Structures are given as C-alpha cells and as structure tokens.
PDB file of C-alpha atoms and ligand atoms in Angstrom:
ATOM      1  CA  UNK A   1      18.749   8.527  10.496  1.00 91.00           C
ATOM      2  CA  UNK A   2      17.058   6.789   7.677  1.00 98.00           C
ATOM      3  CA  UNK A   3      13.594   5.793   8.466  1.00 98.00           C
ATOM      4  CA  UNK A   4      11.635   3.093   6.255  1.00 98.00           C
ATOM      5  CA  UNK A   5       7.382   3.715   6.696  1.00 98.00           C
ATOM      6  CA  UNK A   6       5.343   0.772   5.200  1.00 99.00           C
ATOM      7  CA  UNK A   7       2.251   2.152   5.321  1.00 98.00           C
ATOM      8  CA  UNK A   8      -1.300   0.272   5.154  1.00 97.00           C
ATOM      9  CA  UNK A   9      -5.632   1.329   4.404  1.00 95.00           C
ATOM     10  CA  UNK A  10      -5.373   1.640   7.620  1.00 96.00           C
ATOM     11  CA  UNK A  11      -3.842   5.701   7.036  1.00 98.00           C
ATOM     12  CA  UNK A  12      -6.062   6.531   4.250  1.00 97.00           C
ATOM     13  CA  UNK A  13      -9.090   5.099   6.573  1.00 94.00           C
ATOM     14  CA  UNK A  14      -9.400   8.308   7.789  1.00 96.00           C
ATOM     15  CA  UNK A  15      -9.576   9.731   3.980  1.00 97.00           C
ATOM     16  CA  UNK A  16     -12.839   7.078   3.691  1.00 93.00           C
ATOM     17  CA  UNK A  17     -10.684   4.726   2.016  1.00 92.00           C
ATOM     18  CA  UNK A  18     -12.178   1.317   2.412  1.00 88.00           C
ATOM     19  CA  UNK A  19      -9.484  -1.004   4.361  1.00 89.00           C
ATOM     20  CA  UNK A  20      -9.672  -4.705   3.596  1.00 85.00           C
ATOM     21  CA  UNK A  21     -10.392  -6.627   6.526  1.00 78.00           C
ATOM     22  CA  UNK A  22     -11.596  -4.138   8.928  1.00 68.00           C
ATOM     23  CA  UNK A  23     -15.106  -3.774   7.156  1.00 61.00           C
ATOM     24  CA  UNK A  24     -17.698  -6.354   5.764  1.00 61.00           C
ATOM     25  CA  UNK A  25     -15.278  -7.902   3.079  1.00 59.00           C
ATOM     26  CA  UNK A  26     -17.572  -7.512   0.270  1.00 63.00           C
ATOM     27  CA  UNK A  27     -18.247  -4.831  -2.669  1.00 66.00           C
ATOM     28  CA  UNK A  28     -21.580  -4.895  -4.221  1.00 67.00           C
ATOM     29  CA  UNK A  29     -22.618  -8.338  -2.297  1.00 69.00           C
ATOM     30  CA  UNK A  30     -18.933  -9.959  -3.751  1.00 74.00           C
ATOM     31  CA  UNK A  31     -15.471 -11.110  -1.729  1.00 79.00           C
ATOM     32  CA  UNK A  32     -12.637  -9.950  -1.916  1.00 78.00           C
ATOM     33  CA  UNK A  33     -11.070 -12.130  -2.862  1.00 76.00           C
ATOM     34  CA  UNK A  34     -13.703 -12.644  -4.937  1.00 80.00           C
ATOM     35  CA  UNK A  35     -12.295  -9.658  -7.129  1.00 85.00           C
ATOM     36  CA  UNK A  36      -9.417  -9.310  -6.324  1.00 85.00           C
ATOM     37  CA  UNK A  37      -6.948 -11.889  -7.666  1.00 91.00           C
ATOM     38  CA  UNK A  38      -6.114 -13.435 -10.949  1.00 95.00           C
ATOM     39  CA  UNK A  39      -8.618 -16.120 -11.070  1.00 94.00           C
ATOM     40  CA  UNK A  40     -11.307 -13.716 -10.257  1.00 93.00           C
ATOM     41  CA  UNK A  41      -9.937 -12.134 -13.159  1.00 95.00           C
ATOM     42  CA  UNK A  42      -9.641 -15.298 -15.436  1.00 95.00           C
ATOM     43  CA  UNK A  43     -13.165 -16.459 -14.353  1.00 94.00           C
ATOM     44  CA  UNK A  44     -15.402 -12.837 -14.873  1.00 93.00           C
ATOM     45  CA  UNK A  45     -12.767  -9.509 -15.936  1.00 95.00           C
ATOM     46  CA  UNK A  46     -16.194  -7.745 -16.137  1.00 95.00           C
ATOM     47  CA  UNK A  47     -17.051  -7.391 -12.152  1.00 92.00           C
ATOM     48  CA  UNK A  48     -13.265  -7.529 -11.334  1.00 94.00           C
ATOM     49  CA  UNK A  49     -12.913  -4.526 -13.690  1.00 96.00           C
ATOM     50  CA  UNK A  50     -15.950  -3.072 -11.669  1.00 95.00           C
ATOM     51  CA  UNK A  51     -14.465  -2.692  -9.168  1.00 93.00           C
ATOM     52  CA  UNK A  52     -10.987  -0.712  -9.282  1.00 95.00           C
ATOM     53  CA  UNK A  53     -13.338   2.024 -12.010  1.00 97.00           C
ATOM     54  CA  UNK A  54     -14.956   2.070  -9.107  1.00 94.00           C
ATOM     55  CA  UNK A  55     -12.164   2.433  -6.689  1.00 94.00           C
ATOM     56  CA  UNK A  56     -10.259   4.010  -8.891  1.00 97.00           C
ATOM     57  CA  UNK A  57     -13.648   7.079  -9.343  1.00 97.00           C
ATOM     58  CA  UNK A  58     -13.805   7.129  -5.668  1.00 95.00           C
ATOM     59  CA  UNK A  59     -10.399   9.004  -5.474  1.00 97.00           C
ATOM     60  CA  UNK A  60     -11.213  12.899  -6.244  1.00 96.00           C
ATOM     61  CA  UNK A  61     -13.414  12.544  -3.967  1.00 97.00           C
ATOM     62  CA  UNK A  62     -11.281  11.722  -1.096  1.00 97.00           C
ATOM     63  CA  UNK A  63      -8.203  13.966   0.262  1.00 98.00           C
ATOM     64  CA  UNK A  64      -4.926  12.864   2.598  1.00 98.00           C
ATOM     65  CA  UNK A  65      -5.855  13.284   6.067  1.00 98.00           C
ATOM     66  CA  UNK A  66      -3.433  14.218   8.731  1.00 98.00           C
ATOM     67  CA  UNK A  67      -1.549  11.291   9.274  1.00 99.00           C
ATOM     68  CA  UNK A  68      -0.298  11.977   5.329  1.00 99.00           C
ATOM     69  CA  UNK A  69      -0.243  15.524   5.433  1.00 98.00           C
ATOM     70  CA  UNK A  70       2.681  14.844   8.544  1.00 98.00           C
ATOM     71  CA  UNK A  71       4.865  12.097   6.696  1.00 98.00           C
ATOM     72  CA  UNK A  72       5.038  14.685   4.331  1.00 98.00           C
ATOM     73  CA  UNK A  73       6.326  16.603   6.212  1.00 98.00           C
ATOM     74  CA  UNK A  74       9.222  14.525   8.306  1.00 98.00           C
ATOM     75  CA  UNK A  75      10.715  13.807   3.802  1.00 98.00           C
ATOM     76  CA  UNK A  76      11.197  17.069   4.008  1.00 98.00           C
ATOM     77  CA  UNK A  77      13.122  17.524   6.780  1.00 98.00           C
ATOM     78  CA  UNK A  78      14.896  13.622   6.215  1.00 98.00           C
ATOM     79  CA  UNK A  79      15.099  13.851   2.187  1.00 98.00           C
ATOM     80  CA  UNK A  80      17.024  10.895   1.247  1.00 97.00           C
ATOM     81  CA  UNK A  81      16.566   9.517   3.864  1.00 98.00           C
ATOM     82  CA  UNK A  82      13.010   8.780   4.709  1.00 98.00           C
ATOM     83  CA  UNK A  83      11.785   5.795   2.318  1.00 98.00           C
ATOM     84  CA  UNK A  84       7.666   5.479   2.699  1.00 98.00           C
ATOM     85  CA  UNK A  85       6.859   1.831   1.252  1.00 99.00           C
ATOM     86  CA  UNK A  86       3.443   1.991   1.136  1.00 98.00           C
ATOM     87  CA  UNK A  87       1.164  -1.233   0.668  1.00 98.00           C
ATOM     88  CA  UNK A  88      -1.974   1.132  -0.791  1.00 97.00           C
ATOM     89  CA  UNK A  89      -3.143   1.439  -4.510  1.00 98.00           C
ATOM     90  CA  UNK A  90      -4.484   5.141  -3.244  1.00 98.00           C
ATOM     91  CA  UNK A  91      -2.754   8.392  -4.080  1.00 98.00           C
ATOM     92  CA  UNK A  92      -2.898  10.085  -1.268  1.00 98.00           C
ATOM     93  CA  UNK A  93       0.618  10.379  -0.328  1.00 98.00           C
ATOM     94  CA  UNK A  94       1.554  12.139  -3.633  1.00 98.00           C
ATOM     95  CA  UNK A  95      -0.918  14.367  -2.882  1.00 98.00           C
ATOM     96  CA  UNK A  96      -0.414  15.096   0.521  1.00 98.00           C
ATOM     97  CA  UNK A  97       3.439  16.777  -0.414  1.00 98.00           C
ATOM     98  CA  UNK A  98       5.465  13.058  -0.520  1.00 98.00           C
ATOM     99  CA  UNK A  99       8.039  11.988  -3.332  1.00 98.00           C
ATOM    100  CA  UNK A 100       9.561   8.948  -2.223  1.00 98.00           C
ATOM    101  CA  UNK A 101       7.001   6.406  -2.125  1.00 98.00           C
ATOM    102  CA  UNK A 102       6.621   2.482  -3.866  1.00 98.00           C
ATOM    103  CA  UNK A 103       4.330   1.254  -4.179  1.00 98.00           C
ATOM    104  CA  UNK A 104       4.795  -1.974  -3.352  1.00 98.00           C
ATOM    105  CA  UNK A 105       0.964  -2.967  -4.231  1.00 98.00           C
ATOM    106  CA  UNK A 106       0.861  -1.339  -7.501  1.00 98.00           C
ATOM    107  CA  UNK A 107      -1.469   1.611  -7.854  1.00 98.00           C
ATOM    108  CA  UNK A 108      -4.709   2.956  -8.929  1.00 98.00           C
ATOM    109  CA  UNK A 109      -3.500   5.322 -10.870  1.00 98.00           C
ATOM    110  CA  UNK A 110      -2.167   3.356 -13.512  1.00 98.00           C
ATOM    111  CA  UNK A 111      -2.981   0.615 -16.517  1.00 98.00           C
ATOM    112  CA  UNK A 112      -0.812  -2.396 -16.962  1.00 98.00           C
ATOM    113  CA  UNK A 113      -1.395  -3.934 -20.437  1.00 98.00           C
ATOM    114  CA  UNK A 114      -1.165  -8.497 -19.811  1.00 97.00           C
ATOM    115  CA  UNK A 115      -0.093  -8.526 -23.336  1.00 97.00           C
ATOM    116  CA  UNK A 116       2.901  -5.976 -23.178  1.00 98.00           C
ATOM    117  CA  UNK A 117       3.024  -5.847 -19.506  1.00 97.00           C
ATOM    118  CA  UNK A 118       4.296  -2.185 -19.947  1.00 98.00           C
ATOM    119  CA  UNK A 119       2.473  -0.314 -17.263  1.00 98.00           C
ATOM    120  CA  UNK A 120       1.287   3.279 -18.272  1.00 98.00           C
ATOM    121  CA  UNK A 121      -0.612   6.063 -15.916  1.00 98.00           C
ATOM    122  CA  UNK A 122      -4.166   5.691 -15.888  1.00 98.00           C
ATOM    123  CA  UNK A 123      -7.389   8.039 -15.348  1.00 97.00           C
ATOM    124  CA  UNK A 124     -10.282   6.004 -17.042  1.00 97.00           C
ATOM    125  CA  UNK A 125     -12.095   2.962 -16.954  1.00 98.00           C
ATOM    126  CA  UNK A 126     -10.766  -0.350 -18.327  1.00 98.00           C
ATOM    127  CA  UNK A 127     -14.170  -2.255 -18.034  1.00 98.00           C
ATOM    128  CA  UNK A 128     -14.591  -0.808 -22.059  1.00 97.00           C
ATOM    129  CA  UNK A 129     -11.607  -1.515 -23.400  1.00 97.00           C
ATOM    130  CA  UNK A 130      -9.587   0.411 -24.280  1.00 98.00           C
ATOM    131  CA  UNK A 131      -6.382  -0.233 -25.999  1.00 98.00           C
ATOM    132  CA  UNK A 132      -2.758  -0.312 -24.919  1.00 98.00           C
ATOM    133  CA  UNK A 133      -0.865   2.705 -25.915  1.00 97.00           C
ATOM    134  CA  UNK A 134       2.300   0.628 -26.714  1.00 97.00           C
ATOM    135  CA  UNK A 135       1.013  -2.284 -28.093  1.00 98.00           C
ATOM    136  CA  UNK A 136      -2.933  -1.116 -29.139  1.00 98.00           C
ATOM    137  CA  UNK A 137      -3.834  -4.267 -28.446  1.00 98.00           C
ATOM    138  CA  UNK A 138      -7.275  -4.414 -25.643  1.00 97.00           C
ATOM    139  CA  UNK A 139      -5.144  -6.438 -22.917  1.00 97.00           C
ATOM    140  CA  UNK A 140      -4.579  -3.456 -20.242  1.00 98.00           C
ATOM    141  CA  UNK A 141      -5.536  -4.804 -16.318  1.00 98.00           C
ATOM    142  CA  UNK A 142      -5.478  -2.515 -12.609  1.00 98.00           C
ATOM    143  CA  UNK A 143      -1.781  -2.104 -11.955  1.00 98.00           C
ATOM    144  CA  UNK A 144      -2.324  -3.607  -9.012  1.00 98.00           C
ATOM    145  CA  UNK A 145      -0.330  -6.342  -6.448  1.00 97.00           C
ATOM    146  CA  UNK A 146      -3.194  -9.872  -6.397  1.00 95.00           C
ATOM    147  CA  UNK A 147      -1.774 -12.462  -4.246  1.00 92.00           C
ATOM    148  CA  UNK A 148       0.090 -15.131  -6.439  1.00 92.00           C
ATOM    149  CA  UNK A 149       1.875 -12.293  -8.022  1.00 96.00           C
ATOM    150  CA  UNK A 150       5.175 -10.967  -7.967  1.00 97.00           C
ATOM    151  CA  UNK A 151       5.075  -7.065  -5.400  1.00 98.00           C
ATOM    152  CA  UNK A 152       6.988  -4.702  -6.796  1.00 98.00           C
ATOM    153  CA  UNK A 153      10.107  -3.467  -6.638  1.00 98.00           C
ATOM    154  CA  UNK A 154      11.341  -5.854  -3.700  1.00 98.00           C
ATOM    155  CA  UNK A 155      14.920  -5.918  -4.427  1.00 98.00           C
ATOM    156  CA  UNK A 156      15.046  -2.414  -4.138  1.00 98.00           C
ATOM    157  CA  UNK A 157      13.071  -2.506   0.053  1.00 98.00           C
ATOM    158  CA  UNK A 158      14.913  -5.503   0.451  1.00 98.00           C
ATOM    159  CA  UNK A 159      18.158  -3.039   0.107  1.00 98.00           C
ATOM    160  CA  UNK A 160      17.661  -0.516   1.914  1.00 98.00           C
ATOM    161  CA  UNK A 161      15.416  -2.604   5.237  1.00 98.00           C
ATOM    162  CA  UNK A 162      19.160  -3.880   5.826  1.00 97.00           C
ATOM    163  CA  UNK A 163      20.097  -0.135   6.279  1.00 97.00           C
ATOM    164  CA  UNK A 164      17.154   1.037   8.265  1.00 98.00           C
ATOM    165  CA  UNK A 165      18.248   2.928  11.879  1.00 98.00           C
ATOM    166  CA  UNK A 166      13.899   3.447  12.065  1.00 98.00           C
ATOM    167  CA  UNK A 167      11.168   1.459  10.348  1.00 98.00           C
ATOM    168  CA  UNK A 168       7.621   2.232  10.853  1.00 99.00           C
ATOM    169  CA  UNK A 169       4.813   0.423  10.645  1.00 98.00           C
ATOM    170  CA  UNK A 170       1.279   2.681   9.763  1.00 98.00           C
ATOM    171  CA  UNK A 171      -1.932   1.088   9.479  1.00 98.00           C
ATOM    172  CA  UNK A 172      -1.677  -1.933   8.118  1.00 97.00           C
ATOM    173  CA  UNK A 173      -2.963  -5.789   9.365  1.00 94.00           C
ATOM    174  CA  UNK A 174       0.797  -7.754   9.112  1.00 94.00           C
ATOM    175  CA  UNK A 175      -1.145 -10.405   7.783  1.00 91.00           C
ATOM    176  CA  UNK A 176       0.087 -10.676   4.118  1.00 94.00           C
ATOM    177  CA  UNK A 177       3.819 -11.500   2.605  1.00 96.00           C
ATOM    178  CA  UNK A 178       5.844 -10.491   2.334  1.00 98.00           C
ATOM    179  CA  UNK A 179       4.677  -6.466   4.003  1.00 98.00           C
ATOM    180  CA  UNK A 180       4.533  -8.252   7.304  1.00 98.00           C
ATOM    181  CA  UNK A 181       7.729  -9.393   7.595  1.00 98.00           C
ATOM    182  CA  UNK A 182       9.221  -6.669   7.290  1.00 98.00           C
ATOM    183  CA  UNK A 183       9.573  -5.974  10.366  1.00 98.00           C
ATOM    184  CA  UNK A 184      11.302  -9.428  11.588  1.00 98.00           C
ATOM    185  CA  UNK A 185      13.587  -8.189   8.633  1.00 98.00           C
ATOM    186  CA  UNK A 186      14.227  -4.504  10.201  1.00 98.00           C
ATOM    187  CA  UNK A 187      15.428  -6.591  13.084  1.00 98.00           C
ATOM    188  CA  UNK A 188      17.535  -8.353  12.140  1.00 98.00           C
ATOM    189  CA  UNK A 189      19.127  -5.785  10.375  1.00 98.00           C
ATOM    190  CA  UNK A 190      19.641  -4.337  13.829  1.00 98.00           C
ATOM    191  CA  UNK A 191      16.863  -1.505  13.597  1.00 98.00           C
ATOM    192  CA  UNK A 192      14.281  -0.252  15.669  1.00 98.00           C
ATOM    193  CA  UNK A 193      10.889  -0.365  15.454  1.00 98.00           C
ATOM    194  CA  UNK A 194       7.711   1.320  15.803  1.00 98.00           C
ATOM    195  CA  UNK A 195       3.515   0.568  15.533  1.00 98.00           C
ATOM    196  CA  UNK A 196       1.154   2.418  14.689  1.00 98.00           C
ATOM    197  CA  UNK A 197      -2.167   1.450  15.163  1.00 98.00           C
ATOM    198  CA  UNK A 198      -5.818   1.498  16.038  1.00 97.00           C
ATOM    199  CA  UNK A 199      -5.710  -1.723  17.697  1.00 96.00           C
ATOM    200  CA  UNK A 200      -3.339  -4.595  17.883  1.00 97.00           C
ATOM    201  CA  UNK A 201      -2.083  -6.290  14.803  1.00 96.00           C
ATOM    202  CA  UNK A 202      -0.791 -10.633  14.645  1.00 91.00           C
ATOM    203  CA  UNK A 203       2.456  -8.775  14.293  1.00 95.00           C
ATOM    204  CA  UNK A 204       2.048  -6.477  17.290  1.00 97.00           C
ATOM    205  CA  UNK A 205       4.497  -7.928  19.163  1.00 97.00           C
ATOM    206  CA  UNK A 206       7.553  -8.094  16.824  1.00 98.00           C
ATOM    207  CA  UNK A 207       7.885  -4.202  17.331  1.00 98.00           C
ATOM    208  CA  UNK A 208       9.767  -2.497  20.296  1.00 98.00           C
ATOM    209  CA  UNK A 209       7.031  -0.359  21.057  1.00 98.00           C
ATOM    210  CA  UNK A 210       3.815  -0.358  19.197  1.00 98.00           C
ATOM    211  CA  UNK A 211       0.062   2.202  19.754  1.00 98.00           C
ATOM    212  CA  UNK A 212      -2.298   1.787  19.238  1.00 98.00           C
ATOM    213  CA  UNK A 213      -5.046   4.807  18.327  1.00 98.00           C
ATOM    214  CA  UNK A 214      -5.949   6.707  15.099  1.00 98.00           C
ATOM    215  CA  UNK A 215      -3.591   7.167  12.644  1.00 98.00           C
ATOM    216  CA  UNK A 216      -4.470  10.822  12.159  1.00 98.00           C
ATOM    217  CA  UNK A 217      -3.031  11.828  15.813  1.00 98.00           C
ATOM    218  CA  UNK A 218      -0.176   8.908  16.399  1.00 98.00           C
ATOM    219  CA  UNK A 219       1.500  10.235  13.321  1.00 99.00           C
ATOM    220  CA  UNK A 220       1.478  13.833  13.279  1.00 98.00           C
ATOM    221  CA  UNK A 221       2.620  13.171  17.280  1.00 98.00           C
ATOM    222  CA  UNK A 222       5.116  11.199  16.278  1.00 98.00           C
ATOM    223  CA  UNK A 223       6.753  13.123  13.545  1.00 98.00           C
ATOM    224  CA  UNK A 224       6.880  15.629  16.266  1.00 98.00           C
ATOM    225  CA  UNK A 225       8.874  14.209  18.689  1.00 98.00           C
ATOM    226  CA  UNK A 226      10.756  13.486  15.289  1.00 97.00           C
ATOM    227  CA  UNK A 227      11.072  16.271  14.174  1.00 97.00           C
ATOM    228  CA  UNK A 228      12.459  18.027  18.175  1.00 94.00           C
TER     229      UNK A 228
HETATM  230  C1  LIG B 301      -6.511   2.000  11.309  1.00 90.51           C
HETATM  231  C2  LIG B 301      -7.171   2.929  11.185  1.00 90.51           C
HETATM  232  C3  LIG B 301      -6.896   4.673  10.878  1.00 90.51           C
HETATM  233  C4  LIG B 301      -8.335   1.402  10.696  1.00 90.51           C
HETATM  234  N1  LIG B 301      -5.842   4.124  12.222  1.00 90.51           N
HETATM  235  N2  LIG B 301      -5.127   1.755  11.851  1.00 90.51           N
HETATM  236  C5  LIG B 301       0.993 -18.347   3.366  1.00 90.51           C
HETATM  237  C6  LIG B 301       2.320 -17.502   4.361  1.00 90.51           C
HETATM  238  C7  LIG B 301       2.850 -16.831   4.273  1.00 90.51           C
HETATM  239  C8  LIG B 301       2.245 -16.495   2.302  1.00 90.51           C
HETATM  240  C9  LIG B 301       2.071 -17.052   2.521  1.00 90.51           C
HETATM  241  C10 LIG B 301       0.962 -17.700   2.670  1.00 90.51           C
HETATM  242  N3  LIG B 301      -0.582 -17.927   1.462  1.00 90.51           N
HETATM  243  C11 LIG B 301       0.356 -17.137   0.540  1.00 90.51           C
HETATM  244  C12 LIG B 301       0.667 -16.127   0.940  1.00 90.51           C
HETATM  245  C13 LIG B 301       1.504 -15.348   0.029  1.00 90.51           C
HETATM  246  C14 LIG B 301       0.574 -14.267   0.339  1.00 90.51           C
HETATM  247  C15 LIG B 301      -0.088 -13.706   1.499  1.00 90.51           C
HETATM  248  O1  LIG B 301       0.722 -13.381   2.006  1.00 90.51           O
HETATM  249  N4  LIG B 301      -1.170 -14.531   2.113  1.00 90.51           N
HETATM  250  C16 LIG B 301      -1.357 -14.231   2.636  1.00 90.51           C
HETATM  251  C17 LIG B 301      -2.852 -14.337   2.653  1.00 90.51           C
HETATM  252  C18 LIG B 301      -1.575 -15.346   4.418  1.00 90.51           C
HETATM  253  N5  LIG B 301       1.447 -13.106  -0.822  1.00 90.51           N
HETATM  254  C19 LIG B 301       1.268 -12.501  -2.088  1.00 90.51           C
HETATM  255  O2  LIG B 301       1.015 -13.722  -2.414  1.00 90.51           O
HETATM  256  C20 LIG B 301       1.773 -10.922  -2.497  1.00 90.51           C
HETATM  257  N6  LIG B 301       2.908 -11.835  -3.695  1.00 90.51           N
HETATM  258  C21 LIG B 301       4.532 -13.113  -2.785  1.00 90.51           C
HETATM  259  O3  LIG B 301       4.131 -13.279  -1.783  1.00 90.51           O
HETATM  260  O4  LIG B 301       4.972 -12.823  -3.927  1.00 90.51           O
HETATM  261  C22 LIG B 301       6.334 -14.114  -4.003  1.00 90.51           C
HETATM  262  C23 LIG B 301       7.805 -12.502  -3.309  1.00 90.51           C
HETATM  263  C24 LIG B 301       7.434 -12.490  -2.315  1.00 90.51           C
HETATM  264  C25 LIG B 301       8.505 -12.085  -2.712  1.00 90.51           C
HETATM  265  C26 LIG B 301       9.879 -11.476  -2.488  1.00 90.51           C
HETATM  266  C27 LIG B 301       9.734 -13.180  -3.206  1.00 90.51           C
HETATM  267  C28 LIG B 301       8.389 -13.808  -3.281  1.00 90.51           C
HETATM  268  C29 LIG B 301       1.329 -10.794  -3.127  1.00 90.51           C
HETATM  269  C30 LIG B 301       0.697  -9.913  -2.274  1.00 90.51           C
HETATM  270  C31 LIG B 301      -0.561  -8.929  -2.713  1.00 90.51           C
HETATM  271  C32 LIG B 301      -1.774  -7.536  -1.577  1.00 90.51           C
HETATM  272  N7  LIG B 301      -2.888  -7.514  -2.142  1.00 90.51           N
HETATM  273  C33 LIG B 301      -4.145  -6.374  -2.010  1.00 90.51           C
HETATM  274  C34 LIG B 301      -4.488  -6.424  -2.775  1.00 90.51           C
HETATM  275  C35 LIG B 301      -3.579  -4.758  -3.441  1.00 90.51           C
HETATM  276  C36 LIG B 301      -4.854  -4.393  -4.708  1.00 90.51           C
HETATM  277  C37 LIG B 301      -5.965  -3.488  -4.236  1.00 90.51           C
HETATM  278  O5  LIG B 301      -6.350  -3.528  -2.950  1.00 90.51           O
HETATM  279  O6  LIG B 301      -7.080  -4.130  -4.803  1.00 90.51           O
HETATM  280  O7  LIG B 301      -2.925  -5.949  -1.010  1.00 90.51           O
HETATM  281  S1  LIG B 301      -4.624  -8.026  -1.058  1.00 90.51           S
HETATM  282  C38 LIG B 301      -4.647  -6.348   0.052  1.00 90.51           C
HETATM  283  O8  LIG B 301      -3.807  -6.327   1.464  1.00 90.51           O
HETATM  284  C39 LIG B 301      -3.848  -5.260  -0.234  1.00 90.51           C
HETATM  285  C40 LIG B 301      -3.836  -4.697   1.100  1.00 90.51           C
HETATM  286  O9  LIG B 301      -2.869  -3.822   0.710  1.00 90.51           O
HETATM  287  C41 LIG B 301      -3.209  -6.021   2.105  1.00 90.51           C
HETATM  288  C42 LIG B 301      -2.601  -5.246   3.040  1.00 90.51           C
HETATM  289  O10 LIG B 301      -4.295  -4.982   3.642  1.00 90.51           O
HETATM  290  P1  LIG B 301      -4.084  -3.645   4.856  1.00 90.51           P
HETATM  291  O11 LIG B 301      -3.524  -2.482   4.320  1.00 90.51           O
HETATM  292  O12 LIG B 301      -2.474  -4.103   6.209  1.00 90.51           O
HETATM  293  O13 LIG B 301      -5.494  -3.425   5.087  1.00 90.51           O
HETATM  294  P2  LIG B 301      -5.603  -4.619   6.591  1.00 90.51           P
HETATM  295  O14 LIG B 301      -7.117  -3.586   6.141  1.00 90.51           O
HETATM  296  O15 LIG B 301      -5.436  -5.491   6.241  1.00 90.51           O
HETATM  297  O16 LIG B 301      -6.031  -3.889   8.231  1.00 90.51           O
HETATM  298  C43 LIG B 301      -5.580  -2.214   8.300  1.00 90.51           C
HETATM  299  C44 LIG B 301      -5.238  -2.339  10.317  1.00 90.51           C
HETATM  300  O17 LIG B 301      -5.087  -0.420  10.025  1.00 90.51           O
HETATM  301  C45 LIG B 301      -5.915  -2.099   9.946  1.00 90.51           C
HETATM  302  O18 LIG B 301      -4.667  -3.551  11.281  1.00 90.51           O
HETATM  303  C46 LIG B 301      -6.392  -2.156  11.499  1.00 90.51           C
HETATM  304  O19 LIG B 301      -6.398  -1.389  12.422  1.00 90.51           O
HETATM  305  C47 LIG B 301      -6.040  -0.329  10.990  1.00 90.51           C
HETATM  306  N8  LIG B 301      -6.346   0.917  11.002  1.00 90.51           N
HETATM  307  N9  LIG B 301      -7.765   1.962  10.771  1.00 90.51           N
HETATM  308  C48 LIG B 301      -4.811   3.491  13.010  1.00 90.51           C
HETATM  309  N10 LIG B 301      -8.055   4.661  11.611  1.00 90.51           N
END
C-alpha cells in the first residue's frame, strides 16, 4: 500500500511549537501576516528576520512527540511506499527518525539567498546579514514559503498523489492551498482518505473518515492499526 501523509502545525503542537490559526496569532504584537509574507519582508526585513531567528532558536528547546515517532515507525515498515509531505518548517519529523520527508513550505534549518537563489543549511541568526556562502552577497532570507510564493517540489507531490492508495492529513486546518486541495486530488485518483485532527476542519467533509483528538494519541493508534 502506498501512503502519502500530509502534516501541519497540529502535529508539532504538543511538542510546544505554536500553530498558526489556533493561538492568538500574535508575535510581539505583530499579526502573522505582518511577519510572514513577502510584502512584510520588503517593508520591514529586520522584524521578519527576528521572527524567524526566534523560531529557529526555539527548535533547540523542543522534541518530537509520540505522533512524529509513530510516523517514523511506519516508515520502517513501509519504506519507499511512505512519503511525508509536511507544511511545517520545524525538523521534528527528521529528529524522530523519518527520512522520507518533503518540506513543501521550506525549513527553518535552511537559508535562501535572494541574490543567487541558492539554499544553504543554516543554524545561525540571519538578522546581522551574514554573507551567502555561495555568492558572498548579504542577501540571505529564511528559506520558507510565504503567501504568493510557489511551494517546493509540487511536481513530485502531484505525481505521488496520482498513485497513492491512502492519503492521511494530520493536524492541518485545510485553510492554505495548495495543500488544502491534496485530499480532493487524491480522491480523484481513487485513494482512500483519512483526517486526524483535534477538531473537524473546513476540509473534513472531503475525507472518507475523520477522527478527532490529539495527534499524540490518534497517530500512534492509527499506526498500530496499520502495522497489525
Ligand atoms: C491539532 C493539535 C493536536 C492543533 N493534535 N491536531 C483564494 C483561494 C484559494 C487559494 C488562494 C486564494 N488566495 C490566495 C491563495 C493561495 C494561498 C492561500 O492558500 N491562501 C489562503 C489563505 C486562502 N496560497 C499560497 O499563496 C501558496 N502558494 C501558491 O498557492 O502558489 C501557487 C501554486 C501552487 C501550487 C501549484 C501551482 C501554483 C503558498 C502558501 C504558503 C503558506 N506559508 C505558511 C508560512 C510558512 C512559513 C512559516 O512557518 O512561517 O505556511 S502560512 C502557514 O499556514 C504555514 C503553514 O504551513 C500553513 C498551513 O497551516 P497549518 O499547518 O494547517 O496550521 P494551522 O494553524 O492553520 O492549523 C493547525 C491545525 O492543527 C488545526 O486544524 C488544529 O485543529 C490542529 N491541531 N493542535 C492534532 N494536538
């Protein structure tokens, strides 16, 4: 069975990583849209760099939870028949042991050069304008996908969606496209579909089955079902 898993902020919530649409939506008094769009970056790059520097630094203080760990166990069993497509920019899937992970909205552990467009592994703050290791320009930005930008590796995701037997969405509100449309594409190609979320979402109606509860409980239980 070929399984495609889409994860969102909800899978990392119990690790202590804030979600986007459940919290009060503010960071130091700024709304999410004020710090996570290309327009915000053009208008006030320092504030945006500080926002992402803080989130990159916070990664050191969080750990994968039982949901990430269960998905790593599922990969051990399914191997290449499993792909995780995550909208998250944290590295908790990898730290739990998953290797088949595609970060469609980029990663906090990477920097993107606005000049030469190369991506570089990155662990340090960007606020002080370090030089790009590729071209030497002081043009590095967080390697994340903001509204209006093209998510990474969409061609590959659409290819995998065409031959997926089971599509599972975990901890995502289904509010942001193109990820929110994956379930309908999977259905069109004949996949079964399952949603695991704390609550029903605006996409729940498109799934064959939707289970409600914390990811740290629902995901290990579902993985046990898959493995038994
Ligand atoms: C738990 C839990 C627990 C909590 N257990 N569950 C009009 C119509 C349609 C589309 C558009 C439109 N106008 C504009 C667009 C396109 C736009 C879009 O979708 N806008 C919407 C607002 C309508 N999209 C784009 O611009 C994208 N690009 C694009 O479309 O390019 C064109 C194209 C694409 C493909 C092919 C061809 C052309 C880019 C979108 C980029 C999104 N970027 C962000 C920021 C990333 C960097 C960062 O992290 O700062 O990505 S926005 C933010 O939302 C982030 C997330 O990845 C993304 C999704 O959020 P997610 O993960 O679902 O989190 P939440 O907070 O929304 O939900 C958490 C869920 O967890 C909830 O459901 C809770 O219940 C649940 N939960 N605790 C289980 N313990």
